[in-house]
Amino acid sequence: AGPELSALIETVVTALEAGGRLIYVGAGTSGRLGVLDASECPPTFNSDPSRVLGLIAGGDAALRTSSEGLEDDVAGAHEALHRLSVGSDDVLVGIAAGGTTPYVLGAIEEASRRGAVAAMITCAPRNPPPGCRHLIVLETGAELLAGSTRLKAGSVTKLALNTITTVAFSQLGKVRGGLMIDMRATNAKLFDRAIRILRRLFPELSRPEAARHLRDSNLDLRATIERMERSS
């Protein structure tokens, strides 16, 4: 799936650069994985929470309580896209391990009708569904527990989603040399990480000096780095 995934990432980068959004859509485990990846983008890349979104059949309640019946709710998918005003600036990625989830297929077709780029990530070889421009097939083979796609399929899907956002935001300048340079030090762990990143980029800094520079920039690591580079 390498070339197909790379092509999708380039599409996502183009959309985000133009002010569009990446929207994951799924049901059950697939939906939860999309919501998870979307929710991790703001703390990891200091991205606007509205730029990467996750939709799950059944809404937020389905994150905690299984709602299998709602994966057949095509109308619900259409309504969710309508509420978000999905359009030509956006990229929608439908996630369906088996490739047949009506909620996901309905979202893909509706997103395409609205002018968005629609893609699908699945673990079952198949032809692209109507409206799908990018088809990513992650061939994982049979599950240890037959039909339980939260196992191999879920693990591989999570890696694919992580790859999409990590590579995309890296290309958008959020990462430098494997370091998360665009972050806010909003807790003790992140403050320590920011200090270590500063000292790696500016080896002459002592820890107290790095902390002072970070505080002078309101705990914004990227702003700290840019200010120090301008003054050097």
CSV table of C-alpha atoms in Angstrom, one decimal:
chain,number,residue,atom,x,y,z
A,1,ALA,CA,0.0,0.0,0.0
A,2,GLY,CA,3.1,2.3,0.0
A,3,PRO,CA,2.6,4.2,-3.2
A,4,GLU,CA,-1.2,4.6,-2.6
A,5,LEU,CA,-0.6,5.8,0.9
A,6,SER,CA,2.0,8.3,-0.3
A,7,ALA,CA,-0.4,9.6,-2.9
A,8,LEU,CA,-3.1,10.1,-0.2
A,9,ILE,CA,-0.6,11.9,2.1
A,10,GLU,CA,0.3,14.3,-0.7
A,11,THR,CA,-3.4,15.0,-1.2
A,12,VAL,CA,-3.8,15.6,2.5
A,13,VAL,CA,-0.9,18.0,2.6
A,14,THR,CA,-2.3,20.0,-0.3
A,15,ALA,CA,-5.7,20.2,1.4
A,16,LEU,CA,-4.3,21.3,4.8
A,17,GLU,CA,-2.0,23.9,3.2
A,18,ALA,CA,-5.1,25.4,1.5
A,19,GLY,CA,-7.0,25.6,4.7
A,20,GLY,CA,-9.0,22.4,4.2
A,21,ARG,CA,-9.5,19.5,6.6
A,22,LEU,CA,-8.7,15.8,7.0
A,23,ILE,CA,-11.8,14.0,8.1
A,24,TYR,CA,-11.7,10.3,9.2
A,25,VAL,CA,-15.0,8.3,9.1
A,26,GLY,CA,-15.5,4.9,10.6
A,27,ALA,CA,-17.7,2.6,12.7
A,28,GLY,CA,-16.7,0.6,15.7
A,29,THR,CA,-13.0,0.0,16.1
A,30,SER,CA,-12.3,1.8,12.8
A,31,GLY,CA,-14.2,4.9,13.9
A,32,ARG,CA,-12.4,4.9,17.3
A,33,LEU,CA,-9.0,4.7,15.6
A,34,GLY,CA,-9.9,7.7,13.5
A,35,VAL,CA,-11.1,9.8,16.5
A,36,LEU,CA,-7.9,8.8,18.3
A,37,ASP,CA,-5.5,9.9,15.6
A,38,ALA,CA,-7.4,13.1,15.1
A,39,SER,CA,-7.4,13.9,18.8
A,40,GLU,CA,-3.7,13.4,19.1
A,41,CYS,CA,-2.8,15.9,16.4
A,42,PRO,CA,-3.3,19.1,18.5
A,43,PRO,CA,-0.9,18.1,21.3
A,44,THR,CA,1.6,16.5,19.0
A,45,PHE,CA,1.7,19.1,16.2
A,46,ASN,CA,0.0,22.2,17.8
A,47,SER,CA,-2.6,21.9,15.1
A,48,ASP,CA,-6.0,23.5,15.1
A,49,PRO,CA,-8.4,20.9,16.5
A,50,SER,CA,-10.8,21.7,13.7
A,51,ARG,CA,-8.3,20.7,11.0
A,52,VAL,CA,-8.2,16.9,11.6
A,53,LEU,CA,-11.5,15.4,12.7
A,54,GLY,CA,-12.8,11.9,13.4
A,55,LEU,CA,-16.4,10.8,12.9
A,56,ILE,CA,-17.7,7.6,14.3
A,57,ALA,CA,-21.1,6.0,13.6
A,58,GLY,CA,-23.3,6.7,16.7
A,59,GLY,CA,-21.3,9.8,17.7
A,60,ASP,CA,-19.2,10.3,20.9
A,61,ALA,CA,-21.3,7.8,22.8
A,62,ALA,CA,-20.1,5.0,20.5
A,63,LEU,CA,-16.5,5.7,21.7
A,64,ARG,CA,-17.4,4.0,25.0
A,65,THR,CA,-20.4,1.9,24.2
A,66,SER,CA,-20.5,-0.4,21.2
A,67,SER,CA,-23.2,0.6,18.7
A,68,GLU,CA,-22.9,-2.0,16.0
A,69,GLY,CA,-26.3,-1.4,14.5
A,70,LEU,CA,-25.4,2.2,13.6
A,71,GLU,CA,-22.8,1.1,11.1
A,72,ASP,CA,-25.7,0.6,8.7
A,73,ASP,CA,-26.9,4.2,9.1
A,74,VAL,CA,-26.1,5.7,5.7
A,75,ALA,CA,-28.4,8.6,6.4
A,76,GLY,CA,-26.5,9.3,9.6
A,77,ALA,CA,-23.3,9.6,7.6
A,78,HIS,CA,-24.9,12.0,5.2
A,79,GLU,CA,-26.2,14.1,8.1
A,80,ALA,CA,-22.7,14.2,9.8
A,81,LEU,CA,-21.1,15.5,6.6
A,82,HIS,CA,-23.8,18.1,6.2
A,83,ARG,CA,-23.3,19.4,9.8
A,84,LEU,CA,-19.6,19.8,9.0
A,85,SER,CA,-20.3,21.5,5.7
A,86,VAL,CA,-17.8,19.1,4.0
A,87,GLY,CA,-16.7,20.5,0.6
A,88,SER,CA,-14.1,20.8,-2.0
A,89,ASP,CA,-11.3,21.9,0.4
A,90,ASP,CA,-11.6,18.7,2.4
A,91,VAL,CA,-10.2,15.2,2.3
A,92,LEU,CA,-12.4,12.4,3.8
A,93,VAL,CA,-10.8,9.1,4.6
A,94,GLY,CA,-13.3,6.3,5.2
A,95,ILE,CA,-12.0,3.4,7.4
A,96,ALA,CA,-13.5,0.0,7.1
A,97,ALA,CA,-11.5,-3.1,7.8
A,98,GLY,CA,-13.8,-5.4,5.7
A,99,GLY,CA,-14.5,-2.7,3.1
A,100,THR,CA,-18.3,-3.0,3.3
A,101,THR,CA,-19.5,-0.8,6.1
A,102,PRO,CA,-22.6,1.1,4.8
A,103,TYR,CA,-21.9,4.1,7.1
A,104,VAL,CA,-18.4,4.5,5.6
A,105,LEU,CA,-19.4,3.8,2.0
A,106,GLY,CA,-22.2,6.3,2.3
A,107,ALA,CA,-19.8,8.9,3.7
A,108,ILE,CA,-17.3,8.3,0.9
A,109,GLU,CA,-20.0,8.7,-1.8
A,110,GLU,CA,-21.5,11.8,-0.2
A,111,ALA,CA,-18.2,13.4,0.3
A,112,SER,CA,-17.3,12.9,-3.3
A,113,ARG,CA,-20.7,14.4,-4.3
A,114,ARG,CA,-19.9,17.4,-2.2
A,115,GLY,CA,-16.6,17.9,-4.1
A,116,ALA,CA,-14.2,16.6,-1.4
A,117,VAL,CA,-11.5,14.1,-2.2
A,118,ALA,CA,-12.6,10.8,-0.8
A,119,ALA,CA,-10.4,7.9,0.2
A,120,MET,CA,-10.8,4.5,1.8
A,121,ILE,CA,-8.5,2.4,4.1
A,122,THR,CA,-9.4,-1.2,4.2
A,123,CYS,CA,-7.8,-4.6,5.0
A,124,ALA,CA,-9.8,-6.5,2.4
A,125,PRO,CA,-8.7,-6.4,-1.2
A,126,ARG,CA,-11.5,-4.9,-3.3
A,127,ASN,CA,-12.3,-2.4,-6.0
A,128,PRO,CA,-12.7,1.2,-5.1
A,129,PRO,CA,-16.3,2.0,-4.0
A,130,PRO,CA,-18.2,4.8,-5.7
A,131,GLY,CA,-16.6,8.2,-5.2
A,132,CYS,CA,-13.3,6.8,-3.9
A,133,ARG,CA,-10.3,8.5,-5.4
A,134,HIS,CA,-7.6,6.8,-3.2
A,135,LEU,CA,-7.9,3.1,-2.1
A,136,ILE,CA,-5.5,2.0,0.5
A,137,VAL,CA,-5.5,-1.8,1.0
A,138,LEU,CA,-3.6,-3.1,4.1
A,139,GLU,CA,-3.5,-6.8,3.6
A,140,THR,CA,-3.3,-8.4,7.1
A,141,GLY,CA,-4.6,-11.8,6.4
A,142,ALA,CA,-7.0,-13.8,8.7
A,143,GLU,CA,-7.4,-12.7,12.3
A,144,LEU,CA,-6.4,-15.0,15.1
A,145,LEU,CA,-10.0,-14.7,16.3
A,146,ALA,CA,-12.0,-14.9,13.1
A,147,GLY,CA,-13.8,-11.7,12.3
A,148,SER,CA,-12.3,-9.7,15.2
A,149,THR,CA,-10.9,-6.8,13.2
A,150,ARG,CA,-9.8,-5.0,16.4
A,151,LEU,CA,-6.8,-7.3,16.3
A,152,LYS,CA,-4.4,-7.3,13.3
A,153,ALA,CA,-6.5,-5.1,11.2
A,154,GLY,CA,-6.9,-2.5,14.0
A,155,SER,CA,-3.2,-2.4,14.8
A,156,VAL,CA,-2.2,-2.0,11.1
A,157,THR,CA,-4.9,0.6,10.5
A,158,LYS,CA,-3.6,2.7,13.5
A,159,LEU,CA,-0.1,2.6,12.0
A,160,ALA,CA,-1.5,3.8,8.7
A,161,LEU,CA,-3.4,6.7,10.3
A,162,ASN,CA,-0.4,7.7,12.3
A,163,THR,CA,1.7,7.7,9.2
A,164,ILE,CA,-0.7,9.9,7.3
A,165,THR,CA,-0.8,12.7,10.0
A,166,THR,CA,2.9,12.4,11.0
A,167,VAL,CA,4.2,12.6,7.4
A,168,ALA,CA,1.7,15.3,6.5
A,169,PHE,CA,2.5,17.6,9.4
A,170,SER,CA,6.2,16.9,9.0
A,171,GLN,CA,5.9,18.2,5.4
A,172,LEU,CA,4.0,21.2,6.8
A,173,GLY,CA,7.0,22.2,9.0
A,174,LYS,CA,5.8,20.8,12.3
A,175,VAL,CA,8.8,18.5,12.7
A,176,ARG,CA,12.5,19.1,12.4
A,177,GLY,CA,15.0,16.2,12.5
A,178,GLY,CA,12.5,13.9,14.2
A,179,LEU,CA,11.7,16.5,16.9
A,180,MET,CA,8.3,17.9,17.6
A,181,ILE,CA,9.2,21.6,17.3
A,182,ASP,CA,5.6,23.0,17.1
A,183,MET,CA,4.2,22.3,20.6
A,184,ARG,CA,3.1,24.1,23.7
A,185,ALA,CA,4.6,23.1,27.0
A,186,THR,CA,1.3,22.8,28.8
A,187,ASN,CA,2.3,20.3,31.5
A,188,ALA,CA,5.4,19.1,33.3
A,189,LYS,CA,6.2,16.3,30.8
A,190,LEU,CA,5.9,18.6,27.8
A,191,PHE,CA,7.9,21.3,29.5
A,192,ASP,CA,10.7,18.9,30.1
A,193,ARG,CA,10.5,17.6,26.5
A,194,ALA,CA,10.6,21.2,25.2
A,195,ILE,CA,13.7,21.9,27.3
A,196,ARG,CA,15.4,18.8,25.9
A,197,ILE,CA,14.5,19.8,22.3
A,198,LEU,CA,15.9,23.3,22.9
A,199,ARG,CA,19.1,22.0,24.3
A,200,ARG,CA,19.5,19.6,21.4
A,201,LEU,CA,19.0,22.4,18.9
A,202,PHE,CA,21.1,24.9,20.9
A,203,PRO,CA,23.7,22.8,22.7
A,204,GLU,CA,25.3,25.8,24.4
A,205,LEU,CA,22.1,26.3,26.5
A,206,SER,CA,22.0,25.2,30.1
A,207,ARG,CA,18.8,23.8,31.4
A,208,PRO,CA,17.9,27.0,33.3
A,209,GLU,CA,18.6,29.1,30.3
A,210,ALA,CA,16.4,27.0,28.1
A,211,ALA,CA,13.6,27.2,30.6
A,212,ARG,CA,13.9,31.0,30.7
A,213,HIS,CA,13.8,31.3,27.0
A,214,LEU,CA,10.7,29.0,26.8
A,215,ARG,CA,8.9,31.0,29.5
A,216,ASP,CA,9.8,34.2,27.7
A,217,SER,CA,7.8,32.9,24.7
A,218,ASN,CA,4.8,31.8,26.7
A,219,LEU,CA,5.8,28.2,26.6
A,220,ASP,CA,5.5,28.1,22.8
A,221,LEU,CA,8.4,26.0,21.6
A,222,ARG,CA,8.3,27.0,18.0
A,223,ALA,CA,8.2,30.7,18.9
A,224,THR,CA,11.2,30.1,21.2
A,225,ILE,CA,13.2,28.4,18.5
A,226,GLU,CA,12.4,31.1,15.9
A,227,ARG,CA,13.2,33.9,18.3
A,228,MET,CA,16.6,32.3,19.2
A,229,GLU,CA,17.4,31.7,15.5
A,230,ARG,CA,16.8,35.3,14.7
A,231,SER,CA,19.0,36.5,17.5
A,232,SER,CA,21.9,34.2,16.7
